[in-house]
CSV table of C-alpha atoms in Angstrom, one decimal:
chain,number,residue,atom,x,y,z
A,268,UNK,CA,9.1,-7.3,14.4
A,269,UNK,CA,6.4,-7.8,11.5
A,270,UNK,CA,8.7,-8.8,8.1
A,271,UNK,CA,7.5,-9.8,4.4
A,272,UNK,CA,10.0,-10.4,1.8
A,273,UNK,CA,9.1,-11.5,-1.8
A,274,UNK,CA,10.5,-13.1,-4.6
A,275,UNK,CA,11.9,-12.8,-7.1
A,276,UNK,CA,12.4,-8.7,-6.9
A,277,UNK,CA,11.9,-8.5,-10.8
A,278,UNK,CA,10.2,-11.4,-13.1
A,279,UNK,CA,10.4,-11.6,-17.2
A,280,UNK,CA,7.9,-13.9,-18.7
A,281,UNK,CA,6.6,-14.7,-22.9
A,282,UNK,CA,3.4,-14.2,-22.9
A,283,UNK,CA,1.5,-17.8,-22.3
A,284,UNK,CA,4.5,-18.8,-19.3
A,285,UNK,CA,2.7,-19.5,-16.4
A,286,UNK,CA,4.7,-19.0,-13.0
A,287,UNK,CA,4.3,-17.8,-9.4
A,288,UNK,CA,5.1,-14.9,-7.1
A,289,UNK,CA,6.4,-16.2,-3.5
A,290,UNK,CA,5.7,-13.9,-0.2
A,291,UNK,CA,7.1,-15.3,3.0
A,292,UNK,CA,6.0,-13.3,6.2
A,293,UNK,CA,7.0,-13.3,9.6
A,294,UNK,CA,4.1,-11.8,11.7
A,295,UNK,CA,3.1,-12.4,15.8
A,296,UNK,CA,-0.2,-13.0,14.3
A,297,UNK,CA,-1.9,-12.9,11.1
A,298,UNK,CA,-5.2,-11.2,10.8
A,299,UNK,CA,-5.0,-10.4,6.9
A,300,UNK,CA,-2.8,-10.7,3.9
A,301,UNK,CA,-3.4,-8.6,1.3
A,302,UNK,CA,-2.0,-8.8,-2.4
A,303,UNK,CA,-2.1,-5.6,-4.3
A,304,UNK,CA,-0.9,-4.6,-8.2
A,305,UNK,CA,0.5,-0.9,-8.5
A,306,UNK,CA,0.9,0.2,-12.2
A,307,UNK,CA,3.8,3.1,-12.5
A,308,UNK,CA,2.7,6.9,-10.8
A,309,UNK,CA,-0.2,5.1,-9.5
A,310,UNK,CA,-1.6,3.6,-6.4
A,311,UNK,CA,-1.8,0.3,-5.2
A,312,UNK,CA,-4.9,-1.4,-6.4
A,313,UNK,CA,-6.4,-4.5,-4.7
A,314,UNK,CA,-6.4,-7.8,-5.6
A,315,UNK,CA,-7.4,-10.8,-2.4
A,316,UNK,CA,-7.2,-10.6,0.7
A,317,UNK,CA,-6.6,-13.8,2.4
A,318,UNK,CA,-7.3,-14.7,5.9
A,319,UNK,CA,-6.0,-18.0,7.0
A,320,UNK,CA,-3.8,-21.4,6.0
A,321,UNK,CA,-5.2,-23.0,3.1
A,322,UNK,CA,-7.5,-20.4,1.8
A,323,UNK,CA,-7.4,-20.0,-2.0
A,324,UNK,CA,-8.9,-16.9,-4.2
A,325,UNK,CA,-9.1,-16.7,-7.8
A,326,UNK,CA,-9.6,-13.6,-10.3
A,327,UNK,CA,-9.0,-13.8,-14.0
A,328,UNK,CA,-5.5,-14.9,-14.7
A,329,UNK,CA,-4.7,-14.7,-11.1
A,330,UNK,CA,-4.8,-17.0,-8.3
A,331,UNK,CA,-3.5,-16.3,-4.3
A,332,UNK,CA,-2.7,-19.3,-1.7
A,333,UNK,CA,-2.0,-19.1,2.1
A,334,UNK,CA,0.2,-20.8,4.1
A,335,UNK,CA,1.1,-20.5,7.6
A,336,UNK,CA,4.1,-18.9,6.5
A,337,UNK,CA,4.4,-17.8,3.1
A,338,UNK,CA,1.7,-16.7,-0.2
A,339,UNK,CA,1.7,-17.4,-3.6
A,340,UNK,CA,0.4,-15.3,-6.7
A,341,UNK,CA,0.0,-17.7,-9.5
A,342,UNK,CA,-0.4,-16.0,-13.2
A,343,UNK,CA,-1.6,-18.4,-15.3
A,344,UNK,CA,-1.3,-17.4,-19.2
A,345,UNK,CA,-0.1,-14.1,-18.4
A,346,UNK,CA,-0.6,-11.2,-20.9
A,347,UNK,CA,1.5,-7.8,-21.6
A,348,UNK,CA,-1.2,-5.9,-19.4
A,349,UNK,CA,-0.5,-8.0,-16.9
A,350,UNK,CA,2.9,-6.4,-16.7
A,351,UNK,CA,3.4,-4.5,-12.9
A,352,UNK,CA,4.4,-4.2,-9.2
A,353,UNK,CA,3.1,-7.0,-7.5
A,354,UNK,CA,2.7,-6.1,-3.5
A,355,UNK,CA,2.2,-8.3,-0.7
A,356,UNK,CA,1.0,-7.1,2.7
A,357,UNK,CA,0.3,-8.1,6.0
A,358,UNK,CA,-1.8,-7.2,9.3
A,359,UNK,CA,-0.7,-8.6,12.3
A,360,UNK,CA,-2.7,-8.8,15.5
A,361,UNK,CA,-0.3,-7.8,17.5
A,362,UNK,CA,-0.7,-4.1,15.7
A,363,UNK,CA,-4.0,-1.6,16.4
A,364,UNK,CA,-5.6,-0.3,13.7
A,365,UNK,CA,-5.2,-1.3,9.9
A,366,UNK,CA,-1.5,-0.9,9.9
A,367,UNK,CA,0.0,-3.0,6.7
A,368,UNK,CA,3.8,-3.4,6.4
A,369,UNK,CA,4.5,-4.5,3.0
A,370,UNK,CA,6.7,-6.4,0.9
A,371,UNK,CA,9.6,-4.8,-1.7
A,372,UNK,CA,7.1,-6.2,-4.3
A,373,UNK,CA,7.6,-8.3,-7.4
A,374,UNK,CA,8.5,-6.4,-10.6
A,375,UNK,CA,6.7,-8.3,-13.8
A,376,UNK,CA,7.0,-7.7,-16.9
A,377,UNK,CA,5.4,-10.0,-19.7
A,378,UNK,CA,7.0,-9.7,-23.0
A,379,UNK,CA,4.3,-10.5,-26.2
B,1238,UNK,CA,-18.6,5.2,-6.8
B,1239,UNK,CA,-15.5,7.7,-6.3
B,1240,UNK,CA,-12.4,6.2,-5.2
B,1241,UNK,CA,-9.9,7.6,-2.7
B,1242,UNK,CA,-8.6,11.1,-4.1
B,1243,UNK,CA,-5.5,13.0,-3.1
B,1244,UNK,CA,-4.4,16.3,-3.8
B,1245,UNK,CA,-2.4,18.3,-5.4
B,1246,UNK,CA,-0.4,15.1,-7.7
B,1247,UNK,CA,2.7,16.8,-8.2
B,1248,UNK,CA,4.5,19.2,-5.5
B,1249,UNK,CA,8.0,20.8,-5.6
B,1250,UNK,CA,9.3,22.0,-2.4
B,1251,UNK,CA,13.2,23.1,-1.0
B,1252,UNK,CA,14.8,22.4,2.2
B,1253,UNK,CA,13.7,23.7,5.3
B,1254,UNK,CA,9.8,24.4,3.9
B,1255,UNK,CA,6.9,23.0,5.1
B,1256,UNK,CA,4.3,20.9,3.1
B,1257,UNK,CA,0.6,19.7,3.7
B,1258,UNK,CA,-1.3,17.0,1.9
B,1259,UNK,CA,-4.9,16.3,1.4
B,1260,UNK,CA,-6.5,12.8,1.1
B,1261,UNK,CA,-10.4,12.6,0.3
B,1262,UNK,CA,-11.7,8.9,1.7
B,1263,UNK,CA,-14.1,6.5,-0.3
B,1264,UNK,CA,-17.6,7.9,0.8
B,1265,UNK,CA,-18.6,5.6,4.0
B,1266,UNK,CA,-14.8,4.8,4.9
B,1267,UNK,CA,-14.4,6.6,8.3
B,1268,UNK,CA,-10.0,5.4,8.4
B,1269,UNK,CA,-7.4,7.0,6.4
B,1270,UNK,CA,-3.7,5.9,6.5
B,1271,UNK,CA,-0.8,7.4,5.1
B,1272,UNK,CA,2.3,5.4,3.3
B,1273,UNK,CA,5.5,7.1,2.2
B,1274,UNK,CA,6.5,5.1,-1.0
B,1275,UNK,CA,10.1,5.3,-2.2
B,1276,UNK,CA,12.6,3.6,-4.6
B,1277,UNK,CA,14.7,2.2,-1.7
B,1278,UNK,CA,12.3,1.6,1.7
B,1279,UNK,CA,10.1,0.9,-0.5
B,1280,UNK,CA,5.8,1.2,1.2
B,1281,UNK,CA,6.0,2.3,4.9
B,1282,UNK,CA,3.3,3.1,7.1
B,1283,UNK,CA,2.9,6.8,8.6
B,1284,UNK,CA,0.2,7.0,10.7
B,1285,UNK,CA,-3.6,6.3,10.4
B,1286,UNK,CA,-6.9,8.4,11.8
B,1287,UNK,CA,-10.6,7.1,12.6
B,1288,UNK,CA,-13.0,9.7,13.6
B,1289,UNK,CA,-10.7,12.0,13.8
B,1290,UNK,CA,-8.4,10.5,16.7
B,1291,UNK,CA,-4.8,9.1,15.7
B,1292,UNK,CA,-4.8,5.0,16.0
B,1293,UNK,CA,-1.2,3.8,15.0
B,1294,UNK,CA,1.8,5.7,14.7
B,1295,UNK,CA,4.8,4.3,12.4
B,1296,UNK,CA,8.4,4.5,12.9
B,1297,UNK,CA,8.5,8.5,11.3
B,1298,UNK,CA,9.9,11.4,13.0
B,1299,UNK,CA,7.6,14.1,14.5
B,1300,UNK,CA,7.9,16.3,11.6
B,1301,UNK,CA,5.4,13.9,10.1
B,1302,UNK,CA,2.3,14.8,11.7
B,1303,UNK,CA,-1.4,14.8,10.2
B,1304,UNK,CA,-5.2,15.0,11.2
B,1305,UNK,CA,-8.4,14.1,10.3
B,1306,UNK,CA,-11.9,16.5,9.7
B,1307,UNK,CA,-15.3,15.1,10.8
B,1308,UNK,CA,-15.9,14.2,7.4
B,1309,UNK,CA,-13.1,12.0,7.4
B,1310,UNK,CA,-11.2,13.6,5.1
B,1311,UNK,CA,-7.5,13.6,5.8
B,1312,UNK,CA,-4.6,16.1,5.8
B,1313,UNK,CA,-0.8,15.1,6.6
B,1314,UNK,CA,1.9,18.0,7.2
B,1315,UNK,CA,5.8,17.7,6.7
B,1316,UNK,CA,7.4,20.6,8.4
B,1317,UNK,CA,11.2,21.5,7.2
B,1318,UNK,CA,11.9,19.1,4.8
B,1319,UNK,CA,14.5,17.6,4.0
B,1320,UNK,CA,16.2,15.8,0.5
B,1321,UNK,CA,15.1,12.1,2.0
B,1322,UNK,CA,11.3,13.6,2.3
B,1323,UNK,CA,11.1,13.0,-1.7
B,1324,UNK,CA,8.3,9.7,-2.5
B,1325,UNK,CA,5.0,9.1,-3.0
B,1326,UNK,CA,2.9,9.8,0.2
B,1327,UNK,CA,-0.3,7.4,-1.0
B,1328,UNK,CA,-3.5,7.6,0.7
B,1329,UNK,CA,-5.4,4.5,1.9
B,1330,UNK,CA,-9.4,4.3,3.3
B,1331,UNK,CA,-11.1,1.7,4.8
B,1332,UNK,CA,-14.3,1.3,6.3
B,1333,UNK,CA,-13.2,0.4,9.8
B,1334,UNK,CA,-10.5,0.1,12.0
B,1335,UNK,CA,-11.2,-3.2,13.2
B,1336,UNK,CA,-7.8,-5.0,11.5
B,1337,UNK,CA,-8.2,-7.1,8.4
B,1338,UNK,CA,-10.5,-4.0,6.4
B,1339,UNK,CA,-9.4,-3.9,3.0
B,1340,UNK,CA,-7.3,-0.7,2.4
B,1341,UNK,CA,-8.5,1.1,-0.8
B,1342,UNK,CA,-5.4,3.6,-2.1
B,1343,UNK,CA,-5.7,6.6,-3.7
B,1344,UNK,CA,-3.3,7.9,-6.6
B,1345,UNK,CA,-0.6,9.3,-4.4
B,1346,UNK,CA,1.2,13.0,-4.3
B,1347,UNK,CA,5.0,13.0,-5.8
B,1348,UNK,CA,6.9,15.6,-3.6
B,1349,UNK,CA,10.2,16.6,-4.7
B,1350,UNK,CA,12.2,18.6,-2.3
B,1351,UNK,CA,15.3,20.0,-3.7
């Protein structure tokens, strides 16, 4: 069975700390892993998707690794509007169609 | 370009009543999936439709059901709800089916059944 699990569940940062958001996956095989912000009554909205050990994509204040096994989400500088639910998903091979099961996200909140 | 739109935002239901759901895609995005979001399972996939033919099923009992027009747009019916039917019920489009298409949500419904 397909399982992600992130850490930490909730995150308090000054604005200016720096730190990461770690997604570890279990999958039969990985075709994508998605990253995803969701702001409070709203939908998901995308951020990387990542396809394969080693790949690396950068936006803003944001920046999303691959391993083989887990992802990071590193917020450099972050600001208060950077404050959200951060969601990792995945899509494994073994599943037909877009099917993503996600993560219990990563709760930031960045404090001015 | 118009994203992924969902109707009606807000719905109040009771026990035992039925409810349907409506999901415009991105224009060009022939899949639409359905998530129920809520505080404790947290996002879990429903089901998911490309031209108009079911592709992937999750792990929801058959009073989840849905279906897809030939315009791609996408409806998804709970019959006799019950008190654990209460999340969001987001909305996702993609292009393709192919696997590893980037899902683009819409803004969700929140259904309260009381």
């Amino acid at each position: 069975e397909d399982q992600v699990t992130q850490s930490p569940e909730a995150l308090r940062l000054q604005e200016g700390e720096s730190s990461s958001l770690n997604c570890s996956y279990t999958v039969s095989g990985l075709r994508g892993l998605f990253w995803y912000r969701q702001d409070p009554g709203k939908g998901p909205e995308f951020l990387f998707t990542l396809y394969s050990a080693g790949e690396e994509k950068e936006k803003e204040r944001l920046k999303a690794t691959l391993t083989k096994k887990e992802s990071f989400l590193h917020i450099t500088a972050p600001k208060p509007e950077d404050s959200a639910t951060y969601l990792c998903a995945v899509q494994a091979s073994g599943n037909a169609g877009n099917m993503l099961t996600f993560g219990g996200g990563t709760r930031l909140m960045v404090k001015p | 370009k118009a994203g992924v739109t969902q109707t009606p935002r807000y719905l109040i239901k009771t026990r035992g009543q039925q409810v349907t759901l409506s999901c415009s895609p991105i224009s060009g995005h022939r899949s639409v999936s359905w998530y129920q979001q809520t505080p404790g399972q947290g996002l879990q996939f429903l089901f998911e439709y490309f031209s108009e033919t079911q592709r992937n099923k999750g792990n929801f009992p058959g009073r989840f059901s849905g279906r897809q027009f030939s315009n791609s747009r996408s409806e998804m019916n709970v019959s006799t709800l019950e008190l654990g039917d209460s999340a969001l019920y987001l909305c996702a489009s993609s292009r393709t089916t192919s696997g590893s298409d980037t899902q683009y949500f819409g803004p969700g419904t929140r259904l309260t059944v009381l």
